[in-house]
Short mmCIF file of C-alpha atoms and ligand atoms in Angstrom, two decimals:
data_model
loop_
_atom_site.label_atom_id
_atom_site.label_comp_id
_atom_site.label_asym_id
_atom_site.label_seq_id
_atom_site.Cartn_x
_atom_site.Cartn_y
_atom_site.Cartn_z
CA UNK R 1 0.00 0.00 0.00
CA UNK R 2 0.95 3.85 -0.84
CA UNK R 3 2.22 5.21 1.85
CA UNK R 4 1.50 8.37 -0.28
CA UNK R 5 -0.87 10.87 0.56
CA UNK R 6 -2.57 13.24 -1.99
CA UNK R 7 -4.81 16.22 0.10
CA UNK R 8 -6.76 17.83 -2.02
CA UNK R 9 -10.11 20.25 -2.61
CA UNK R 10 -8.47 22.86 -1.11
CA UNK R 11 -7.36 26.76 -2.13
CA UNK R 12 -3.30 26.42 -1.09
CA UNK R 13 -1.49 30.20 -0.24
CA UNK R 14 1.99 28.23 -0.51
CA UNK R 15 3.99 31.87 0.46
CA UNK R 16 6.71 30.31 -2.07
CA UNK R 17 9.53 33.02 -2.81
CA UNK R 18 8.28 35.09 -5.93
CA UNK R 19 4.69 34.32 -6.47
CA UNK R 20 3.82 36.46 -8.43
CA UNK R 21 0.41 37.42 -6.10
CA UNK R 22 2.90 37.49 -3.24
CA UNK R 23 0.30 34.84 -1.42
CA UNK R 24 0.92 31.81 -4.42
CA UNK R 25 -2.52 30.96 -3.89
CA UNK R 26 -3.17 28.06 -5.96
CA UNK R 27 -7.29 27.29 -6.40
CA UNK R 28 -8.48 23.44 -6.53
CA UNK R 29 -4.94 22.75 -5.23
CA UNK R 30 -3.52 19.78 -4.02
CA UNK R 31 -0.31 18.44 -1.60
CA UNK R 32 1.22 15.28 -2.51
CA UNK R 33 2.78 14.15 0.88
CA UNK R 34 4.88 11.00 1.34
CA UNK R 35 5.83 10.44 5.27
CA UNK R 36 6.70 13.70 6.80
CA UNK R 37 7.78 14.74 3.66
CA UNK R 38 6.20 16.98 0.57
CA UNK R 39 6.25 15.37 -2.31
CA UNK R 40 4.84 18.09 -5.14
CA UNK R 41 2.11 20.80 -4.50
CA UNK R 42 -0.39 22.43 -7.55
CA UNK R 43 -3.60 22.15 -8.97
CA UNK R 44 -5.40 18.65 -8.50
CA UNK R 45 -6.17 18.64 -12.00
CA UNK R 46 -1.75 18.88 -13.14
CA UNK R 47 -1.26 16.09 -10.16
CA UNK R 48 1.53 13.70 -11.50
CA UNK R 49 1.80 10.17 -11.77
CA UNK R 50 3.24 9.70 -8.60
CA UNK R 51 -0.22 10.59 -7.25
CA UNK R 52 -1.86 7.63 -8.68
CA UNK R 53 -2.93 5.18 -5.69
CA UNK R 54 -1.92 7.62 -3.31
CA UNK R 55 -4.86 7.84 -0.01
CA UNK R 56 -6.96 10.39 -0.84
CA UNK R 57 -8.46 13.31 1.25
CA UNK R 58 -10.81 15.68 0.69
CA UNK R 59 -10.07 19.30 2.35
CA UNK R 60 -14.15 20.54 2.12
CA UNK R 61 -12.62 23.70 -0.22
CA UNK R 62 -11.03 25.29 2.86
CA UNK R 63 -7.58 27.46 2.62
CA UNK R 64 -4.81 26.11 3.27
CA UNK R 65 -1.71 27.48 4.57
CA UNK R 66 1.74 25.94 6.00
CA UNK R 67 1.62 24.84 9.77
CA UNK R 68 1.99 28.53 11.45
CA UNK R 69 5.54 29.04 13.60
CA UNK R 70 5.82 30.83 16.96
CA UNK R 71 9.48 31.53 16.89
CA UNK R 72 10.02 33.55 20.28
CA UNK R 73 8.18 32.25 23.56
CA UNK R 74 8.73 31.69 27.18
CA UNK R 75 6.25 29.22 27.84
CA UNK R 76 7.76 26.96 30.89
CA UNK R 77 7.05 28.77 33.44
CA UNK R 78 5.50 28.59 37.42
CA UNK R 79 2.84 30.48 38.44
CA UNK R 80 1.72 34.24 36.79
CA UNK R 81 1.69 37.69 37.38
CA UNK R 82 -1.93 38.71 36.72
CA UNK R 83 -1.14 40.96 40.14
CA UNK R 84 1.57 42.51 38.56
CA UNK R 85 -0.70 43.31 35.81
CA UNK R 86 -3.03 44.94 38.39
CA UNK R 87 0.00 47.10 39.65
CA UNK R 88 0.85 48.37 36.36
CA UNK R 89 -2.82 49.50 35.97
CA UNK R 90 -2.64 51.52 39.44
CA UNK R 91 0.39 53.28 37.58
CA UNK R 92 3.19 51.29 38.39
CA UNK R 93 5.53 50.88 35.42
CA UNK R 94 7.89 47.23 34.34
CA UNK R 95 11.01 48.86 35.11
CA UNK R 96 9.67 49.42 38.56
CA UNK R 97 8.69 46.70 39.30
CA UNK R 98 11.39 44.84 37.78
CA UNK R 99 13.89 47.37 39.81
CA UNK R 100 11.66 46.09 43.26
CA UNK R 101 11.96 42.32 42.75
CA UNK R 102 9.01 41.50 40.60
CA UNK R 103 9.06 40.62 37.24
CA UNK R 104 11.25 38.34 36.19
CA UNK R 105 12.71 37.54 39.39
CA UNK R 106 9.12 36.58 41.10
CA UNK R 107 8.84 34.09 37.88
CA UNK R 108 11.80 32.73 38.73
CA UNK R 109 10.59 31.91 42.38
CA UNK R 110 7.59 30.16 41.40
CA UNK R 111 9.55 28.00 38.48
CA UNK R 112 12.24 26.82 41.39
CA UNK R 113 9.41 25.69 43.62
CA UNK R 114 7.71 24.56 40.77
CA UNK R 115 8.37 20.07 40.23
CA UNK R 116 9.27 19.05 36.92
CA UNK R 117 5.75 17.38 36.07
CA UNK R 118 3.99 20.63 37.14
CA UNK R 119 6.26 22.96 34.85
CA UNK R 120 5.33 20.49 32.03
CA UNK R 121 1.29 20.14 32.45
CA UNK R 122 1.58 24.05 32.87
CA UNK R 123 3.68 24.07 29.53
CA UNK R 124 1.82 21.86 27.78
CA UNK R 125 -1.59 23.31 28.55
CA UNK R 126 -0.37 26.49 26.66
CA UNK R 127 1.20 24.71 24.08
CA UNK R 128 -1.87 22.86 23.21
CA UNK R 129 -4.12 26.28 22.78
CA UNK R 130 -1.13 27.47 20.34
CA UNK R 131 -1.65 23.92 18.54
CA UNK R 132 -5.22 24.08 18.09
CA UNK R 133 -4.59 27.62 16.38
CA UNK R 134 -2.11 25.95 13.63
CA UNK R 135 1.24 25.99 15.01
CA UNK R 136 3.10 23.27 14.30
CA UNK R 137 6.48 24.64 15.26
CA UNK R 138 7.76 26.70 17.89
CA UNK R 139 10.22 27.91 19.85
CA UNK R 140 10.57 27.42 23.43
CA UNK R 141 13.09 29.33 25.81
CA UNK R 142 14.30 28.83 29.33
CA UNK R 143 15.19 31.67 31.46
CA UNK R 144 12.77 31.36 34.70
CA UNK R 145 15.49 29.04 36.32
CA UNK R 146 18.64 31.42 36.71
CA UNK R 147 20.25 28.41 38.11
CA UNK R 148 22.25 25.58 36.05
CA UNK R 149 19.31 22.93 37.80
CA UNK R 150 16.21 25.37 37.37
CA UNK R 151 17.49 26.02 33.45
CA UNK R 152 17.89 22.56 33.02
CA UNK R 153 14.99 21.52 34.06
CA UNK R 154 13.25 24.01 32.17
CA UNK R 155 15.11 23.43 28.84
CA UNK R 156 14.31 19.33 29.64
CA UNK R 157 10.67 20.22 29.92
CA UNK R 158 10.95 22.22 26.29
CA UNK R 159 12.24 19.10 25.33
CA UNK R 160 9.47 17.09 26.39
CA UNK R 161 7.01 18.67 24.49
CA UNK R 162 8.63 18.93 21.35
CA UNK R 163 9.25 14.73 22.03
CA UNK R 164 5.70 14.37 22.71
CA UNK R 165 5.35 14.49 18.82
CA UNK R 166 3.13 17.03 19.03
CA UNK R 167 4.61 19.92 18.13
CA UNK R 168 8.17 20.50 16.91
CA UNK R 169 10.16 22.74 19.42
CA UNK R 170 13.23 24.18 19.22
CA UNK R 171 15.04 25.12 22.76
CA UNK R 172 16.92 28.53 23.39
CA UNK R 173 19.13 28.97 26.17
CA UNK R 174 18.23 32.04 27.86
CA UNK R 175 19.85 32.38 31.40
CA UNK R 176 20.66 35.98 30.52
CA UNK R 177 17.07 36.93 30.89
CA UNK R 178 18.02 38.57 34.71
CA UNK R 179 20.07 38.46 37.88
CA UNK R 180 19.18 36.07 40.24
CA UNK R 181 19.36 37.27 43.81
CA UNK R 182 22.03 34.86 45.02
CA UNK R 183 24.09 36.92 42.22
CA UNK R 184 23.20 40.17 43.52
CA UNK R 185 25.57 42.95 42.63
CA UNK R 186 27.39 40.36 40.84
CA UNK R 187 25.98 40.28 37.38
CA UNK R 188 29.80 39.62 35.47
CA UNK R 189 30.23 36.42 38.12
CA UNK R 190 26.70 35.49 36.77
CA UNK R 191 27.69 36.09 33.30
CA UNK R 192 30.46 33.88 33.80
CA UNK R 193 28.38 31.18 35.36
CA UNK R 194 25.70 31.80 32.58
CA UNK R 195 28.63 30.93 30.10
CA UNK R 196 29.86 27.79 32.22
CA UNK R 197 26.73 26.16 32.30
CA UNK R 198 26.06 26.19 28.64
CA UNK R 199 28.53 23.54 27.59
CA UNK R 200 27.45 20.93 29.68
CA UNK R 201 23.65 22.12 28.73
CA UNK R 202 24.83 21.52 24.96
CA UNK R 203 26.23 18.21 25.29
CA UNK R 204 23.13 17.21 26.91
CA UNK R 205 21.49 17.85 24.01
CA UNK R 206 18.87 20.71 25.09
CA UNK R 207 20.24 23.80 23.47
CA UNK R 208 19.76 24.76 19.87
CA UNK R 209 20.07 28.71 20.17
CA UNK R 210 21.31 31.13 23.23
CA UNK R 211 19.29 34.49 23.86
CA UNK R 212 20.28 37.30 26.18
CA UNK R 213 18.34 40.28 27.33
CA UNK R 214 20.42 43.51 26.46
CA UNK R 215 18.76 45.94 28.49
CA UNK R 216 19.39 48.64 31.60
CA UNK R 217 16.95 46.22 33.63
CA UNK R 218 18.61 43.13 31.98
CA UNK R 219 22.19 42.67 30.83
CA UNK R 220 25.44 45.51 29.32
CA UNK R 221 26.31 45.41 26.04
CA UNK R 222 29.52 43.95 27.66
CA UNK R 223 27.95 41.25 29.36
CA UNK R 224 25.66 40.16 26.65
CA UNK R 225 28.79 39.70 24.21
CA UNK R 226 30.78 37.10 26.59
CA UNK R 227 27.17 34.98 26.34
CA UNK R 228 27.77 35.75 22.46
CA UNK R 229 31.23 34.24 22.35
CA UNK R 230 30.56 31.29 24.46
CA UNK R 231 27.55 30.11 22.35
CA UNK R 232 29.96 30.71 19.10
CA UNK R 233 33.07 29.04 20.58
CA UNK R 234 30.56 25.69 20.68
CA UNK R 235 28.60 26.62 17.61
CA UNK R 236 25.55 27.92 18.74
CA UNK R 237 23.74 30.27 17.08
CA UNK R 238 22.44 33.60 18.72
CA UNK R 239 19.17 35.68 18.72
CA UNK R 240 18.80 38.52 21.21
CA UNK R 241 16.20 40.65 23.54
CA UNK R 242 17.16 44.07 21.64
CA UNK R 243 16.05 47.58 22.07
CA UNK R 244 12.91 46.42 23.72
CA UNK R 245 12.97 49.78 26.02
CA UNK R 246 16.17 51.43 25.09
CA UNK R 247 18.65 51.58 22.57
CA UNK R 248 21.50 49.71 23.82
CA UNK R 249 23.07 49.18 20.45
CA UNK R 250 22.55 45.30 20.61
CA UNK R 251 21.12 44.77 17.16
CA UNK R 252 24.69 46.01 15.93
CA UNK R 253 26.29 43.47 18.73
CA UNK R 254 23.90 40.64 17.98
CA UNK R 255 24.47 41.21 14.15
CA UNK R 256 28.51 40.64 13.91
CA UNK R 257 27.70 37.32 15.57
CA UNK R 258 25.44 36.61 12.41
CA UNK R 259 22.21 36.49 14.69
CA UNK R 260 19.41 34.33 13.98
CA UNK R 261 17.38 37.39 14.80
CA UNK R 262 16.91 40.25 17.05
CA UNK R 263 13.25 40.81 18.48
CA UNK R 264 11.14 43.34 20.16
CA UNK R 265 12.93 46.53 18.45
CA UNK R 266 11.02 49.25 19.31
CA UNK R 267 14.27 51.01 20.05
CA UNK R 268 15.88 49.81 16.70
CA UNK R 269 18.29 52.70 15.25
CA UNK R 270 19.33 52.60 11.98
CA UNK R 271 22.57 51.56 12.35
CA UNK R 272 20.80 48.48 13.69
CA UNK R 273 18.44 48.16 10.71
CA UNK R 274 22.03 48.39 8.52
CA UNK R 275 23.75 45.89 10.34
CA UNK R 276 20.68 43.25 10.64
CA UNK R 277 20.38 43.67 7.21
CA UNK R 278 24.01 43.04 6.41
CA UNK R 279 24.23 39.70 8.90
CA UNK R 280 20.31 38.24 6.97
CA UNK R 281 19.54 38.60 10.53
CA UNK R 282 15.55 38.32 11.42
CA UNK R 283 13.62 41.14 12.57
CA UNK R 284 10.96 39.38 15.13
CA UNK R 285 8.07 41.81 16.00
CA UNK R 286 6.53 41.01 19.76
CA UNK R 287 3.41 43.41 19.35
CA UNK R 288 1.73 41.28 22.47
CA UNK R 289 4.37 42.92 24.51
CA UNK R 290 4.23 46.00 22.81
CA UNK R 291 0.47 46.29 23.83
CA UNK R 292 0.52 45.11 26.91
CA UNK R 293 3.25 47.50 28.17
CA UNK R 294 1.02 50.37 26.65
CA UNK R 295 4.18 51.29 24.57
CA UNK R 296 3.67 54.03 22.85
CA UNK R 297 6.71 53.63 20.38
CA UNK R 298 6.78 50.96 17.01
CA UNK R 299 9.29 49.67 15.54
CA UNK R 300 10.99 50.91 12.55
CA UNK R 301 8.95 49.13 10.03
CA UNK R 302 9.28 51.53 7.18
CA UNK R 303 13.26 51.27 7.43
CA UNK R 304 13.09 47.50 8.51
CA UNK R 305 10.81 47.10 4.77
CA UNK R 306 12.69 49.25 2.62
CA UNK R 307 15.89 47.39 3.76
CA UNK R 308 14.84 44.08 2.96
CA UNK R 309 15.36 42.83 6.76
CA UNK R 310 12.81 40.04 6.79
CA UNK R 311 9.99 40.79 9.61
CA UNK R 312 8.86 37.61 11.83
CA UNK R 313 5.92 37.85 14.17
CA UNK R 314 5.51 35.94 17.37
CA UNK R 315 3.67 35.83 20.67
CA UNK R 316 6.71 36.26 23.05
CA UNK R 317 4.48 34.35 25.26
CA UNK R 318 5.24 35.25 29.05
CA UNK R 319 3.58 35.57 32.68
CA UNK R 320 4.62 38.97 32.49
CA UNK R 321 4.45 41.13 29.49
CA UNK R 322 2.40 38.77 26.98
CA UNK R 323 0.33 36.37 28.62
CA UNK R 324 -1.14 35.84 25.17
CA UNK R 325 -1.66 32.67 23.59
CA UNK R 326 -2.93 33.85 20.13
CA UNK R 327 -0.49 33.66 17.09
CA UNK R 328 -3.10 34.76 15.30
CA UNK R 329 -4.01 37.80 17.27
CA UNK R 330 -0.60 39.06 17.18
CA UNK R 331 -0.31 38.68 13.53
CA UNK R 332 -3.35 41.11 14.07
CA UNK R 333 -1.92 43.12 16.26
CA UNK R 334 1.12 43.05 14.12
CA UNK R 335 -0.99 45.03 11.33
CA UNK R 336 -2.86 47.08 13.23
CA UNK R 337 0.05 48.43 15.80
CA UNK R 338 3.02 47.95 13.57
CA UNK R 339 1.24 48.74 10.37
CA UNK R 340 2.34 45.26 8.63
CA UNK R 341 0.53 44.11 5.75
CA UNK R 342 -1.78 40.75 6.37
CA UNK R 343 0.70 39.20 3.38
CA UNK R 344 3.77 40.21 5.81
CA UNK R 345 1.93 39.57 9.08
CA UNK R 346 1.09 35.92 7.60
CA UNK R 347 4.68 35.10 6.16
CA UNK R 348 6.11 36.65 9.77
CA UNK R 349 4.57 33.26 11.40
CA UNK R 350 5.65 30.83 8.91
CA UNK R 351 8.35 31.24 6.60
CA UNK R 352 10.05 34.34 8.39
CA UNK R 353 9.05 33.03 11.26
CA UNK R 354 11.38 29.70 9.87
CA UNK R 355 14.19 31.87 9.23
CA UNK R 356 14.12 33.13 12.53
CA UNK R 357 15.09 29.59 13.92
CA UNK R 358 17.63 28.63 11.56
CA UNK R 359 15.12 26.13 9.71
CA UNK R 360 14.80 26.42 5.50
CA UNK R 361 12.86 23.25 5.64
CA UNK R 362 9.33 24.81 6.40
CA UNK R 363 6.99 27.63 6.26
CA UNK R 364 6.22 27.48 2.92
CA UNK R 365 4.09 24.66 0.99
CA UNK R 366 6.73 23.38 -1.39
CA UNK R 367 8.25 20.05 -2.61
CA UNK R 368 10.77 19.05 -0.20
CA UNK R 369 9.24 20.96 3.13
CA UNK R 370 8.18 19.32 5.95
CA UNK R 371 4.32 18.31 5.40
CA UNK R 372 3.10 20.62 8.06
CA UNK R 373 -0.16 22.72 7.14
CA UNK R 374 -3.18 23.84 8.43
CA UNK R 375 -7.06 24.25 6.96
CA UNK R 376 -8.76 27.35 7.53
CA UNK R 377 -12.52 28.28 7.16
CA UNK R 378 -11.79 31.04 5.36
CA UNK R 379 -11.59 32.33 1.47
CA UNK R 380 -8.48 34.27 1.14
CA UNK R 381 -5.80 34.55 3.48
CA UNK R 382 -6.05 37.90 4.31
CA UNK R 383 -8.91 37.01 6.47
CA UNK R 384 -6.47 35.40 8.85
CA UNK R 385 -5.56 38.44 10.09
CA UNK R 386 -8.60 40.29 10.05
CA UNK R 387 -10.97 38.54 12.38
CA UNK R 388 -9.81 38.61 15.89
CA UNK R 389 -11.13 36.69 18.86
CA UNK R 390 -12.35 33.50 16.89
CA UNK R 391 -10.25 30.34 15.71
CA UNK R 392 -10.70 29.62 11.75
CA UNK R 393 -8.09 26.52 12.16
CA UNK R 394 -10.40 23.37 10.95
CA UNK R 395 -7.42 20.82 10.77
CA UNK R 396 -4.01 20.45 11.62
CA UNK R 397 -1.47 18.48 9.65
CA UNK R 398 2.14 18.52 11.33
CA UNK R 399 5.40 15.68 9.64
CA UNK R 400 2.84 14.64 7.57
CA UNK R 401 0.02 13.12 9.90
CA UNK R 402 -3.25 14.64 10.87
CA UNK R 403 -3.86 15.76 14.21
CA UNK R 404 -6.84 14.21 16.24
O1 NIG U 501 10.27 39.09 26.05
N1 NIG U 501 12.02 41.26 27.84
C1 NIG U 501 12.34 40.30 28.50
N2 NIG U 501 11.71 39.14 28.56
C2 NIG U 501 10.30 38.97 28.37
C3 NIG U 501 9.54 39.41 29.55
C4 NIG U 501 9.81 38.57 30.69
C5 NIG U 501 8.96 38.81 31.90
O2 NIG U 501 8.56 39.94 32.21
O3 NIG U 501 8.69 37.79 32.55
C6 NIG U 501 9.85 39.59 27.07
O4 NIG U 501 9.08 40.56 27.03
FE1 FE U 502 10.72 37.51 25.00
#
């Protein structure tokens, strides 16, 4: 028997490089799958011989897009911060209550006390509400530990999920998020730890990127770049927390060591737009955090656009600044805030949203891709980031099997 799969009755927006519509939408399309794999994608009626005893299913004429990416979150985690929520609206601001011990720091608490199991139900619960909204990849990162055990057990966890086979996750090493108090007034000795650990967190196999924040509430310029040349002396690739707040130059930093991307940016100069653009580095908008933080200032999309820096959108999901567990709604939000067009909000959670994690095998629908994809109850993709508040996702296929 075939172990071929031809899905068809469907209208595909493959996002492939160059379509001439910019979507590629291809009407009474079909996607010739074999295992996890892609075999061909076009119209039904051009379907080639290989097709011929393949299992056949019928789409019901929905859209169909590639499996969406969420390529910056921080979704292991203990507890949440809903009060810290109710501080800010009594007119407390995040730097505040950063500088007093909250933020990151009270996270931190509550994923120490937090057991392994209880991290991953926690985890997993989110996971599954980004799942049942089409995401079929996504990135995970620790940095609610701030210990070697805590981050461990945190990047294990990440791990976890992506082995449950239900999603594919890649891990990010993120113990430069803050300073944990048994490092107080010691931030370069935590540095130095930060850069200890990661070897040993390598070799066990739970590390495929390392993140920093660069920030007057997180980590110098300075400080961030030793994390930087640990993760390339072992051949890690780097992304960074960048001129969320402030310009602290780390787009140009995180850009000579050929970042994966740099993401928030509301700070971004133009020196940083020049230098992203020169390194192919990622621009990843977080407009859940830009909303919830009531900032007032956007990123530089005009510059970011007119240099060609490709713009990825993600839900920077996090107990403290975007609790958020909509990809959808901050493609939305990506338009409304940031001014992104739906074709750039939509390839800024799949195939930008790809290049953001290193991967060229996905987030388009092309022969050769991963067979991840998604049905929508929708005509056109531009309705996907129109509607807010409702789910359009019908069915989820991720490596090439359907999701129950
Ligand atoms: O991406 N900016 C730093 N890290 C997170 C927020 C973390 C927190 O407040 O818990 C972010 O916004
Ligand atoms: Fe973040």
């Amino acid at each position: 028997m075939s172990t071929r799969t031809l899905w068809h009755h469907a209208t595909l927006a493959t996002l492939t490089h160059g379509a001439p519509d910019g979507w590629g939408l291809v009407p009474n399309g079909a996607v010739l799958t074999e295992g996890d794999t892609i075999l061909w994608v076009g119209p039904y009626d051009r379907r080639p011989a290989a097709a011929d005893g393949a299992r056949e299913v019928d789409l019901g004429g929905m859209l169909v897009t590639p499996g969406l990416i969420d390529c910056h979150t921080h979704l292991v985690y203990g507890g949440h911060r809903a009060n810290e929520a109710e501080m800010r609206a009594n007119g407390a601001s995040y730097e505040e209550i950063a500088r007093a011990g909250g933020g990151i720091r009270s996270t931190m608490a509550a994923t120490r006390a937090a057991s392994e199991q209880e991290l991953y139900d926690g985890a997993m619960r989110r996971v599954s509400a980004l799942m049942r909204e089409g995401v079929t990849t996504l990135e995970i990162k620790s940095g609610y530990g701030l210990s070697f055990d805590a981050e461990e057990r945190c990047l294990r966890v990440a791990r976890a999920i992506g082995a449950s086979g239900a999603v594919d996750v890649r891990t990010t090493y993120l113990a430069a998020h803050a300073l944990p108090p048994e490092f107080d007034g010691r931030a370069d000795d935590y540095i130095e730890a930060v850069c200890a650990w990661m070897p040993t967190l390598q070799a066990a196999g739970l590390v495929d990127a390392v993140d920093a924040f660069c920030e007057t509430i997180g980590f110098s310029p300075a400080q961030t770049q030793r994390v930087f040349e640990a993760a390339t002396s072992l051949g890690l690739p780097v992304k960074l927390h960048a001129e969320q707040l402030s310009d602290q130059g780390g787009a140009v930093l995180a850009a000579s060591y050929g970042a994966l991307s740099c993401d928030h940016l509301e700070y971004l100069s133009t020196a940083g737009v020049a230098a992203m653009k020169a390194a192919g580095s990622v621009a990843v908008l977080l407009p859940g955090a830009y909303y919830m933080l009531r900032e007032t200032r956007v990123p530089p999309i005009a510059s970011l656009r007119s240099a060609g820096v490709p713009m990825a959108v993600a839900t920077d999901h996090n107990p403290g600044t975007s609790p958020g567990l909509s990809l959808l709604l901050s493609a939305h939000m990506s338009c409304i805030f940031f001014r992104l067009t739906p074709l750039e909000a939509i390839k800024g959670i799949t195939v930008h949203a790809a290049k953001a994690l290193g991967l060229i095998d996905r987030g388009m629908l092309a022969a050769g891709m991963r067979a991840d994809f998604a049905s929508w109850d929708v005509a056109h993709p531009n309705e996907l980031t129109y509607w807010f508040g409702q789910n359009p996702c019908r069915r989820v296929i991720a490596a090439g099997v359907e999701r129950a």
